[in-house]
Amino acid sequence: MENIEADNNKVTSVFDASTGAVEFAALIKAFEFEKALMQEHFNENYMESNTHPKANFKGKVSGFSAADAGKAGSYSVDVAGDLTIHGVTKPLTTKATFVVNADGTIKATSDFSVRPEDHGITIPGVVRKNIAEQIKVTVDLTYARM
Amino acid sequence: MTRFALLAAALCCTPVFGQEDLLDLLGEEETGPVYTNASFKTTRVINGHSLENTAHGVLDFRISHRFGFLSGGVNEFFGLDNADVRLGLDYGVTDRLMVGIGRSGFQKTVDGFAKYKVLRQCDEGCGMPITLAVVASSSVTTARATEVPWYAPGRQDYFTHRLSYSWQMILGRKFSEGFTLQLSPGVVHRNLVEAENDPNDLINVGIGGRVKLTKRLAVNGEYFHVLRDEVPGLRNSLSVGFDIETGGHVFQLHFTNSTGMFERAFITETTGDWADGDVHFGFNISRVFTVHNPKKKRVE
């Protein structure tokens, strides 16, 4: 069994505290794996990143107001919206933690799981057991005022 | 109204989802150049080098196997009774430079090469439409003095007679996900040749390509044309085969009229005639190991 893990440090996101609207976009080719071949297979065989270069999320945050954005502290919020991966959009609901820092920046963290099949990613039977049924995604975004 | 926006390490490019998009507020940002990858599934087309390199820090163990000629018929089990093997190790020194060493049973040859990508095709971020690579290789026959092809009793066994060299320039382009084509003009130099009117230097042009049938299966073809007067018994190398990719392996199954698996042998010493069934069924297996992981930057 191999550990299949990648980091993407090229994610963009915008959060409008007054409406609660949030969006993020991630470039698939920017997911960095330890093994070059694993990264090549991820892009070429599974994510088909030449056809679907980005994954994105559009949704709404509830439990966090514009006023909260001005007060330092930690807030537990709910996020609901649509997640598009590999060109297929599915609804996603999860919890997140927003930490407002003294300097006005907000650090947002969240965890959720996705199933490859939900987004049209086919995994051949011979290797199906090598890849998790549920893929854990960890999000860590730091927002600065615009 | 308060709005917040993110700037992560380096920003993403154009948001591609229309309508009222928050991300439009961020505008466009520069990403580095995105080099084309996976033009071929591995670093060889069949016998000859492809425009792909082994990735930085990756070791590729290659077993290349050719059975006997199909024309051997039932008695030779259509060639399966015989075998020629080359074992090789390739290593990606950087993203552009790879080196390799191998040993073939054919004339007990040890060969080594270095391959450098001078120009790399870009998907975006730069305007290069082709990949240009250069390969320099040399081979030495390590057979016993009495077993080399030019042996004659009383003849001095010079080491330099055992050497030959090959230089090739590979120009290729991945036209689409499903199609890649490359041209490889080059020169093979043999220190020792059979007859006085045999040229030591042979200019040749190779053409190779692949058509991807499914995500993991491709069909490859390769032909090397040697610029020389027709020599009875010697032919140009023509090969066709399939590449099957699984996990960490690439299996190349093919038919070729060339017996040797290093440049001097398959380019200049091919004797098989396709029309006579002098074709070897063979396979190459490539298994990659990540030896060293260069930190960051994996957008190849």
Tab-separated table of C-alpha atoms in Angstrom:
chain	number	residue	atom	x	y	z
A	1	MET	CA	0.000	0.000	0.000
A	2	GLU	CA	1.304	3.415	-0.843
A	3	ASN	CA	0.477	6.680	0.828
A	4	ILE	CA	-1.265	8.895	-1.704
A	5	GLU	CA	-0.921	12.447	-0.491
A	6	ALA	CA	-0.427	15.815	-2.124
A	7	ASP	CA	-0.243	19.491	-1.195
A	8	ASN	CA	-1.511	22.379	-3.248
A	9	ASN	CA	-0.177	25.795	-2.333
A	10	LYS	CA	-1.702	27.533	-5.290
A	11	VAL	CA	-5.273	27.969	-4.195
A	12	THR	CA	-7.146	31.239	-4.574
A	13	SER	CA	-10.183	32.188	-2.551
A	14	VAL	CA	-12.446	35.128	-1.885
A	15	PHE	CA	-14.741	35.507	1.096
A	16	ASP	CA	-17.353	38.237	1.402
A	17	ALA	CA	-18.107	38.577	5.111
A	18	SER	CA	-21.122	40.791	4.525
A	19	THR	CA	-23.006	38.202	2.438
A	20	GLY	CA	-21.222	35.064	3.607
A	21	ALA	CA	-20.369	34.119	0.030
A	22	VAL	CA	-17.162	32.161	-0.366
A	23	GLU	CA	-15.367	30.749	-3.384
A	24	PHE	CA	-12.113	28.924	-3.876
A	25	ALA	CA	-10.329	27.570	-6.926
A	26	ALA	CA	-7.420	25.132	-7.060
A	27	LEU	CA	-5.198	24.379	-10.057
A	28	ILE	CA	-5.025	20.589	-10.341
A	29	LYS	CA	-1.499	20.508	-11.767
A	30	ALA	CA	-0.325	22.354	-8.661
A	31	PHE	CA	-0.927	19.347	-6.419
A	32	GLU	CA	2.562	18.255	-5.447
A	33	PHE	CA	3.253	14.617	-4.709
A	34	GLU	CA	6.365	12.997	-3.340
A	35	LYS	CA	6.546	10.689	-6.319
A	36	ALA	CA	6.728	12.148	-9.802
A	37	LEU	CA	5.017	9.154	-11.351
A	38	MET	CA	2.160	9.345	-8.875
A	39	GLN	CA	1.692	12.994	-9.815
A	40	GLU	CA	1.741	12.110	-13.505
A	41	HIS	CA	-0.889	9.395	-13.056
A	42	PHE	CA	-3.014	11.698	-10.896
A	43	ASN	CA	-3.054	14.278	-13.673
A	44	GLU	CA	-3.082	12.079	-16.749
A	45	ASN	CA	-5.178	9.067	-15.776
A	46	TYR	CA	-7.512	10.211	-12.998
A	47	MET	CA	-8.067	13.961	-12.854
A	48	GLU	CA	-7.450	14.477	-16.615
A	49	SER	CA	-6.172	17.916	-15.744
A	50	ASN	CA	-5.588	18.919	-19.362
A	51	THR	CA	-9.375	18.793	-19.829
A	52	HIS	CA	-10.343	19.973	-16.339
A	53	PRO	CA	-7.540	22.235	-15.146
A	54	LYS	CA	-9.246	23.457	-11.973
A	55	ALA	CA	-11.417	22.379	-9.120
A	56	ASN	CA	-13.581	24.984	-7.460
A	57	PHE	CA	-16.088	25.549	-4.717
A	58	LYS	CA	-18.856	28.156	-4.517
A	59	GLY	CA	-20.938	28.435	-1.421
A	60	LYS	CA	-22.108	30.299	1.639
A	61	VAL	CA	-20.779	30.516	5.148
A	62	SER	CA	-23.342	30.732	7.931
A	63	GLY	CA	-22.603	31.662	11.504
A	64	PHE	CA	-20.125	34.413	10.700
A	65	SER	CA	-21.101	38.029	10.219
A	66	ALA	CA	-19.262	41.118	9.037
A	67	ALA	CA	-19.138	42.209	12.662
A	68	ASP	CA	-17.414	38.960	13.649
A	69	ALA	CA	-14.734	39.742	11.095
A	70	GLY	CA	-13.726	42.718	13.172
A	71	LYS	CA	-13.404	40.825	16.471
A	72	ALA	CA	-10.421	38.624	17.206
A	73	GLY	CA	-11.450	35.115	18.140
A	74	SER	CA	-12.304	31.647	16.953
A	75	TYR	CA	-15.642	30.936	15.297
A	76	SER	CA	-17.133	27.611	14.351
A	77	VAL	CA	-19.106	27.984	11.115
A	78	ASP	CA	-21.067	25.932	8.612
A	79	VAL	CA	-20.253	25.998	4.942
A	80	ALA	CA	-22.636	24.809	2.239
A	81	GLY	CA	-22.250	25.015	-1.502
A	82	ASP	CA	-21.260	23.289	-4.748
A	83	LEU	CA	-17.927	21.554	-5.265
A	84	THR	CA	-16.773	20.989	-8.831
A	85	ILE	CA	-14.025	18.441	-9.461
A	86	HIS	CA	-13.172	16.875	-12.834
A	87	GLY	CA	-15.998	18.884	-14.379
A	88	VAL	CA	-18.688	17.332	-12.176
A	89	THR	CA	-20.480	19.462	-9.586
A	90	LYS	CA	-21.861	18.019	-6.385
A	91	PRO	CA	-23.232	19.746	-3.288
A	92	LEU	CA	-20.927	19.891	-0.296
A	93	THR	CA	-21.735	20.722	3.312
A	94	THR	CA	-19.102	20.846	5.985
A	95	LYS	CA	-18.003	22.646	9.130
A	96	ALA	CA	-15.152	25.081	9.250
A	97	THR	CA	-13.260	27.082	11.826
A	98	PHE	CA	-12.574	30.770	11.223
A	99	VAL	CA	-9.929	32.309	13.424
A	100	VAL	CA	-9.839	36.110	13.281
A	101	ASN	CA	-6.377	37.365	14.136
A	102	ALA	CA	-5.437	40.591	15.850
A	103	ASP	CA	-4.017	41.952	12.581
A	104	GLY	CA	-7.376	41.477	10.818
A	105	THR	CA	-6.449	38.396	8.820
A	106	ILE	CA	-8.691	35.364	8.985
A	107	LYS	CA	-7.426	31.789	9.001
A	108	ALA	CA	-10.035	29.353	7.772
A	109	THR	CA	-9.615	25.608	8.194
A	110	SER	CA	-11.882	22.770	7.245
A	111	ASP	CA	-11.938	19.056	6.543
A	112	PHE	CA	-14.194	17.131	4.241
A	113	SER	CA	-14.293	13.897	2.256
A	114	VAL	CA	-14.989	13.302	-1.388
A	115	ARG	CA	-15.685	10.123	-3.318
A	116	PRO	CA	-13.886	9.931	-6.694
A	117	GLU	CA	-16.883	8.270	-8.320
A	118	ASP	CA	-19.099	11.229	-7.340
A	119	HIS	CA	-17.071	13.410	-9.645
A	120	GLY	CA	-16.879	11.121	-12.604
A	121	ILE	CA	-13.401	9.769	-11.851
A	122	THR	CA	-13.253	6.147	-12.921
A	123	ILE	CA	-10.798	3.865	-11.198
A	124	PRO	CA	-10.161	0.529	-12.918
A	125	GLY	CA	-11.135	-2.549	-10.956
A	126	VAL	CA	-7.567	-3.922	-10.765
A	127	VAL	CA	-6.336	-0.919	-8.801
A	128	ARG	CA	-9.559	0.083	-7.033
A	129	LYS	CA	-8.336	-1.234	-3.696
A	130	ASN	CA	-5.161	0.873	-3.900
A	131	ILE	CA	-7.132	4.090	-3.777
A	132	ALA	CA	-9.312	5.177	-0.872
A	133	GLU	CA	-13.093	5.087	-1.163
A	134	GLN	CA	-13.278	8.452	0.561
A	135	ILE	CA	-10.540	10.973	-0.072
A	136	LYS	CA	-9.809	13.325	2.776
A	137	VAL	CA	-9.363	16.960	1.833
A	138	THR	CA	-7.905	19.453	4.301
A	139	VAL	CA	-8.315	23.154	3.580
A	140	ASP	CA	-6.216	25.848	5.207
A	141	LEU	CA	-6.706	29.362	3.879
A	142	THR	CA	-5.470	32.677	5.206
A	143	TYR	CA	-7.486	35.694	4.151
A	144	ALA	CA	-6.186	39.237	4.026
A	145	ARG	CA	-8.370	42.243	3.633
A	146	MET	CA	-8.962	43.454	0.072
B	1	MET	CA	-19.300	46.201	3.211
B	2	THR	CA	-16.227	44.329	4.090
B	3	ARG	CA	-14.617	41.961	1.708
B	4	PHE	CA	-11.706	39.691	2.269
B	5	ALA	CA	-9.557	38.073	-0.310
B	6	LEU	CA	-6.779	35.571	-0.194
B	7	LEU	CA	-3.279	35.617	-1.506
B	8	ALA	CA	-1.657	32.242	-1.118
B	9	ALA	CA	1.977	31.474	-1.958
B	10	ALA	CA	1.663	32.140	-5.678
B	11	LEU	CA	-1.611	32.933	-7.251
B	12	CYS	CA	-3.695	30.974	-9.639
B	13	CYS	CA	-4.543	32.231	-13.057
B	14	THR	CA	-7.779	33.200	-14.725
B	15	PRO	CA	-10.940	32.149	-12.949
B	16	VAL	CA	-12.878	30.168	-15.512
B	17	PHE	CA	-16.393	30.262	-14.120
B	18	GLY	CA	-18.483	33.151	-15.507
B	19	GLN	CA	-21.321	35.134	-13.937
B	20	GLU	CA	-21.042	37.002	-10.643
B	21	ASP	CA	-17.713	35.623	-9.510
B	22	LEU	CA	-16.022	36.735	-6.340
B	23	LEU	CA	-12.784	35.341	-7.681
B	24	ASP	CA	-12.930	37.852	-10.531
B	25	LEU	CA	-11.981	40.442	-7.935
B	26	LEU	CA	-8.554	38.898	-7.671
B	27	GLY	CA	-7.752	39.355	-11.335
B	28	GLU	CA	-5.172	37.371	-13.249
B	29	GLU	CA	-1.915	36.252	-11.782
B	30	GLU	CA	1.252	34.756	-13.191
B	31	THR	CA	1.913	31.060	-12.856
B	32	GLY	CA	5.221	29.627	-13.920
B	33	PRO	CA	5.500	27.842	-17.257
B	34	VAL	CA	3.647	24.532	-17.416
B	35	TYR	CA	5.769	22.052	-19.361
B	36	THR	CA	4.090	19.368	-21.390
B	37	ASN	CA	4.373	15.992	-19.756
B	38	ALA	CA	3.581	12.409	-20.650
B	39	SER	CA	4.274	12.770	-24.374
B	40	PHE	CA	5.334	9.129	-24.334
B	41	LYS	CA	4.671	6.766	-21.455
B	42	THR	CA	8.358	6.099	-20.936
B	43	THR	CA	11.837	7.174	-22.071
B	44	ARG	CA	12.053	4.842	-25.051
B	45	VAL	CA	9.730	4.626	-28.033
B	46	ILE	CA	10.615	0.967	-28.618
B	47	ASN	CA	14.362	0.620	-29.225
B	48	GLY	CA	15.244	4.264	-29.601
B	49	HIS	CA	15.016	7.121	-27.152
B	50	SER	CA	11.826	9.124	-26.881
B	51	LEU	CA	11.691	12.800	-26.028
B	52	GLU	CA	10.728	11.995	-22.438
B	53	ASN	CA	13.223	11.910	-19.597
B	54	THR	CA	13.212	10.109	-16.297
B	55	ALA	CA	12.051	12.622	-13.695
B	56	HIS	CA	14.465	14.285	-11.291
B	57	GLY	CA	15.502	11.905	-8.541
B	58	VAL	CA	13.890	8.882	-10.106
B	59	LEU	CA	15.644	5.601	-10.878
B	60	ASP	CA	14.266	3.525	-13.732
B	61	PHE	CA	15.128	-0.148	-13.891
B	62	ARG	CA	14.631	-1.446	-17.411
B	63	ILE	CA	14.558	-4.988	-18.647
B	64	SER	CA	14.501	-5.262	-22.429
B	65	HIS	CA	13.892	-8.668	-23.910
B	66	ARG	CA	13.770	-9.933	-27.469
B	67	PHE	CA	12.776	-13.467	-28.323
B	68	GLY	CA	14.051	-15.142	-31.486
B	69	PHE	CA	12.752	-14.603	-34.999
B	70	LEU	CA	9.160	-15.605	-35.683
B	71	SER	CA	10.470	-17.201	-38.881
B	72	GLY	CA	12.045	-19.894	-36.699
B	73	GLY	CA	8.703	-21.603	-36.976
B	74	VAL	CA	7.206	-24.262	-34.766
B	75	ASN	CA	10.550	-25.883	-34.004
B	76	GLU	CA	11.849	-22.715	-32.392
B	77	PHE	CA	8.400	-22.087	-30.939
B	78	PHE	CA	8.216	-18.996	-33.141
B	79	GLY	CA	11.247	-17.510	-31.488
B	80	LEU	CA	10.244	-18.038	-27.882
B	81	ASP	CA	13.046	-20.585	-27.457
B	82	ASN	CA	15.710	-17.880	-27.800
B	83	ALA	CA	16.272	-14.644	-25.996
B	84	ASP	CA	18.384	-11.515	-26.061
B	85	VAL	CA	18.268	-9.364	-22.981
B	86	ARG	CA	19.429	-5.923	-21.957
B	87	LEU	CA	19.347	-4.828	-18.331
B	88	GLY	CA	19.597	-1.134	-17.701
B	89	LEU	CA	19.385	1.539	-15.043
B	90	ASP	CA	18.416	5.078	-15.924
B	91	TYR	CA	18.531	7.994	-13.527
B	92	GLY	CA	17.097	11.497	-13.695
B	93	VAL	CA	19.863	13.813	-12.522
B	94	THR	CA	17.729	16.910	-13.025
B	95	ASP	CA	14.464	17.523	-14.830
B	96	ARG	CA	16.419	18.053	-18.033
B	97	LEU	CA	19.338	15.636	-17.712
B	98	MET	CA	19.204	11.894	-17.456
B	99	VAL	CA	21.962	9.284	-17.572
B	100	GLY	CA	21.832	5.566	-18.016
B	101	ILE	CA	23.892	2.431	-18.195
B	102	GLY	CA	23.045	-0.988	-19.486
B	103	ARG	CA	24.403	-4.342	-20.453
B	104	SER	CA	23.217	-6.472	-23.324
B	105	GLY	CA	23.802	-10.119	-23.958
B	106	PHE	CA	24.197	-9.180	-27.632
B	107	GLN	CA	27.980	-9.181	-28.133
B	108	LYS	CA	28.249	-8.767	-24.364
B	109	THR	CA	27.912	-5.025	-24.750
B	110	VAL	CA	27.975	-2.446	-21.995
B	111	ASP	CA	26.439	0.848	-23.040
B	112	GLY	CA	26.037	4.193	-21.348
B	113	PHE	CA	24.345	7.429	-22.321
B	114	ALA	CA	23.403	10.920	-21.294
B	115	LYS	CA	20.311	12.679	-22.534
B	116	TYR	CA	19.628	16.367	-22.172
B	117	LYS	CA	16.433	18.260	-22.914
B	118	VAL	CA	17.537	21.454	-24.571
B	119	LEU	CA	14.051	22.783	-25.295
B	120	ARG	CA	10.837	21.736	-23.600
B	121	GLN	CA	7.374	21.978	-25.043
B	122	CYS	CA	5.059	24.181	-22.981
B	123	ASP	CA	1.346	23.864	-22.426
B	124	GLU	CA	1.157	27.427	-21.143
B	125	GLY	CA	3.362	30.126	-19.748
B	126	CYS	CA	5.900	30.006	-22.568
B	127	GLY	CA	5.773	29.691	-26.324
B	128	MET	CA	7.828	26.560	-27.077
B	129	PRO	CA	5.948	24.254	-29.456
B	130	ILE	CA	8.468	21.405	-29.499
B	131	THR	CA	10.769	19.428	-27.280
B	132	LEU	CA	14.382	19.123	-28.401
B	133	ALA	CA	16.651	16.613	-26.713
B	134	VAL	CA	20.157	15.386	-27.440
B	135	VAL	CA	21.416	11.915	-26.632
B	136	ALA	CA	25.064	10.884	-26.570
B	137	SER	CA	25.822	7.243	-26.023
B	138	SER	CA	28.713	4.896	-26.296
B	139	SER	CA	29.010	1.154	-26.214
B	140	VAL	CA	31.832	-1.272	-25.605
B	141	THR	CA	31.863	-4.930	-26.515
B	142	THR	CA	33.139	-6.849	-23.535
B	143	ALA	CA	33.208	-10.281	-25.118
B	144	ARG	CA	36.372	-12.344	-24.782
B	145	ALA	CA	39.077	-11.666	-27.355
B	146	THR	CA	38.380	-14.990	-29.052
B	147	GLU	CA	34.645	-14.329	-29.248
B	148	VAL	CA	34.441	-10.885	-30.806
B	149	PRO	CA	32.980	-10.776	-34.350
B	150	TRP	CA	36.291	-9.613	-35.841
B	151	TYR	CA	38.448	-12.248	-34.202
B	152	ALA	CA	41.149	-13.871	-36.236
B	153	PRO	CA	44.039	-15.947	-34.884
B	154	GLY	CA	47.112	-13.827	-34.364
B	155	ARG	CA	45.166	-10.593	-34.632
B	156	GLN	CA	45.905	-7.938	-32.022
B	157	ASP	CA	42.965	-7.267	-29.702
B	158	TYR	CA	42.785	-3.496	-29.474
B	159	PHE	CA	40.409	-2.034	-26.881
B	160	THR	CA	39.463	0.843	-29.154
B	161	HIS	CA	38.118	-1.637	-31.680
B	162	ARG	CA	35.445	-2.536	-29.191
B	163	LEU	CA	33.998	0.973	-28.995
B	164	SER	CA	31.262	2.704	-30.893
B	165	TYR	CA	29.375	5.941	-30.357
B	166	SER	CA	26.042	7.424	-31.228
B	167	TRP	CA	24.735	10.962	-31.165
B	168	GLN	CA	21.133	11.820	-31.759
B	169	MET	CA	18.982	14.864	-31.732
B	170	ILE	CA	15.327	14.251	-30.902
B	171	LEU	CA	12.773	16.795	-32.074
B	172	GLY	CA	9.237	16.060	-31.110
B	173	ARG	CA	5.865	17.411	-30.237
B	174	LYS	CA	2.877	16.191	-28.309
B	175	PHE	CA	0.189	17.274	-30.713
B	176	SER	CA	-2.681	16.221	-28.485
B	177	GLU	CA	-3.437	13.929	-25.559
B	178	GLY	CA	-3.695	11.118	-28.068
B	179	PHE	CA	-0.833	11.775	-30.499
B	180	THR	CA	2.884	12.454	-30.268
B	181	LEU	CA	5.445	12.454	-33.075
B	182	GLN	CA	9.218	12.803	-33.028
B	183	LEU	CA	12.111	12.875	-35.484
B	184	SER	CA	15.599	11.810	-34.465
B	185	PRO	CA	18.446	12.481	-36.875
B	186	GLY	CA	21.802	11.225	-35.700
B	187	VAL	CA	25.196	9.721	-36.380
B	188	VAL	CA	26.600	6.361	-35.349
B	189	HIS	CA	30.361	6.045	-35.313
B	190	ARG	CA	32.007	2.663	-35.241
B	191	ASN	CA	35.709	2.558	-34.519
B	192	LEU	CA	36.109	-0.690	-36.403
B	193	VAL	CA	34.194	-1.699	-39.488
B	194	GLU	CA	34.123	-4.894	-41.472
B	195	ALA	CA	35.473	-3.828	-44.822
B	196	GLU	CA	37.528	-1.011	-46.217
B	197	ASN	CA	34.618	0.520	-48.054
B	198	ASP	CA	32.342	0.398	-44.988
B	199	PRO	CA	31.933	3.907	-43.644
B	200	ASN	CA	32.841	4.387	-39.974
B	201	ASP	CA	30.224	7.087	-39.668
B	202	LEU	CA	26.634	6.383	-40.534
B	203	ILE	CA	24.105	9.184	-40.657
B	204	ASN	CA	20.597	8.076	-39.854
B	205	VAL	CA	17.157	9.528	-39.328
B	206	GLY	CA	14.620	8.019	-36.988
B	207	ILE	CA	10.934	8.677	-36.776
B	208	GLY	CA	8.790	7.587	-33.889
B	209	GLY	CA	5.328	8.221	-32.658
B	210	ARG	CA	2.550	7.087	-30.458
B	211	VAL	CA	-1.195	7.061	-30.553
B	212	LYS	CA	-2.896	6.771	-27.202
B	213	LEU	CA	-5.833	4.365	-27.343
B	214	THR	CA	-7.030	4.582	-23.737
B	215	LYS	CA	-5.670	6.279	-20.627
B	216	ARG	CA	-3.306	3.404	-20.008
B	217	LEU	CA	-2.751	1.896	-23.432
B	218	ALA	CA	-0.849	3.357	-26.375
B	219	VAL	CA	0.432	2.035	-29.686
B	220	ASN	CA	3.981	3.045	-30.686
B	221	GLY	CA	5.840	2.849	-33.967
B	222	GLU	CA	9.446	3.520	-34.850
B	223	TYR	CA	11.640	3.457	-37.962
B	224	PHE	CA	15.328	4.251	-38.422
B	225	HIS	CA	16.596	4.971	-41.898
B	226	VAL	CA	20.349	4.723	-42.388
B	227	LEU	CA	21.870	6.821	-45.156
B	228	ARG	CA	24.154	4.334	-46.838
B	229	ASP	CA	24.423	2.339	-50.019
B	230	GLU	CA	22.440	-0.824	-49.836
B	231	VAL	CA	24.355	-3.559	-48.044
B	232	PRO	CA	23.127	-7.101	-48.640
B	233	GLY	CA	21.882	-8.586	-45.405
B	234	LEU	CA	21.473	-5.299	-43.551
B	235	ARG	CA	18.121	-3.624	-43.152
B	236	ASN	CA	16.606	-0.582	-41.516
B	237	SER	CA	15.053	-0.973	-38.116
B	238	LEU	CA	11.253	-1.021	-38.008
B	239	SER	CA	9.315	-1.665	-34.834
B	240	VAL	CA	5.720	-1.480	-33.716
B	241	GLY	CA	4.238	-2.179	-30.324
B	242	PHE	CA	1.969	-1.396	-27.410
B	243	ASP	CA	2.679	0.454	-24.182
B	244	ILE	CA	0.644	-0.657	-21.181
B	245	GLU	CA	0.906	1.366	-18.021
B	246	THR	CA	0.034	0.086	-14.578
B	247	GLY	CA	0.936	1.574	-11.182
B	248	GLY	CA	4.724	1.920	-11.217
B	249	HIS	CA	5.415	-0.140	-14.344
B	250	VAL	CA	5.258	0.442	-18.043
B	251	PHE	CA	5.137	-2.710	-20.181
B	252	GLN	CA	6.108	-2.298	-23.798
B	253	LEU	CA	5.171	-5.257	-25.984
B	254	HIS	CA	6.372	-5.069	-29.540
B	255	PHE	CA	7.561	-6.614	-32.774
B	256	THR	CA	10.889	-5.495	-34.151
B	257	ASN	CA	13.363	-6.701	-36.735
B	258	SER	CA	16.308	-5.483	-34.632
B	259	THR	CA	18.110	-7.871	-32.347
B	260	GLY	CA	20.335	-5.474	-30.420
B	261	MET	CA	18.966	-2.909	-28.020
B	262	PHE	CA	21.682	-0.274	-28.070
B	263	GLU	CA	22.113	2.315	-30.808
B	264	ARG	CA	24.946	0.837	-32.845
B	265	ALA	CA	23.186	-2.499	-32.934
B	266	PHE	CA	19.635	-1.610	-33.802
B	267	ILE	CA	20.419	1.294	-36.096
B	268	THR	CA	23.297	-0.128	-38.118
B	269	GLU	CA	23.296	-3.894	-37.603
B	270	THR	CA	19.694	-4.929	-38.098
B	271	THR	CA	19.496	-8.015	-40.280
B	272	GLY	CA	15.860	-9.034	-39.932
B	273	ASP	CA	13.547	-8.713	-42.920
B	274	TRP	CA	9.899	-8.144	-42.045
B	275	ALA	CA	8.841	-9.754	-45.310
B	276	ASP	CA	10.596	-12.996	-44.348
B	277	GLY	CA	9.145	-13.068	-40.861
B	278	ASP	CA	12.541	-12.196	-39.345
B	279	VAL	CA	10.816	-10.311	-36.623
B	280	HIS	CA	11.390	-10.582	-32.892
B	281	PHE	CA	8.535	-10.443	-30.478
B	282	GLY	CA	9.872	-8.626	-27.450
B	283	PHE	CA	9.077	-6.554	-24.422
B	284	ASN	CA	10.554	-3.785	-22.323
B	285	ILE	CA	9.605	-3.459	-18.683
B	286	SER	CA	10.241	-0.188	-16.928
B	287	ARG	CA	9.925	0.073	-13.164
B	288	VAL	CA	10.491	3.440	-11.534
B	289	PHE	CA	11.653	4.093	-7.984
B	290	THR	CA	11.736	7.506	-6.360
B	291	VAL	CA	15.226	7.686	-4.919
B	292	HIS	CA	15.370	11.343	-4.084
B	293	ASN	CA	12.509	13.793	-3.873
B	294	PRO	CA	13.520	17.278	-4.914
B	295	LYS	CA	11.579	19.644	-2.659
B	296	LYS	CA	8.776	21.725	-4.133
B	297	LYS	CA	8.277	22.533	-7.814
B	298	ARG	CA	6.508	19.582	-9.373
B	299	VAL	CA	4.703	21.352	-12.184
B	300	GLU	CA	7.056	19.613	-14.587
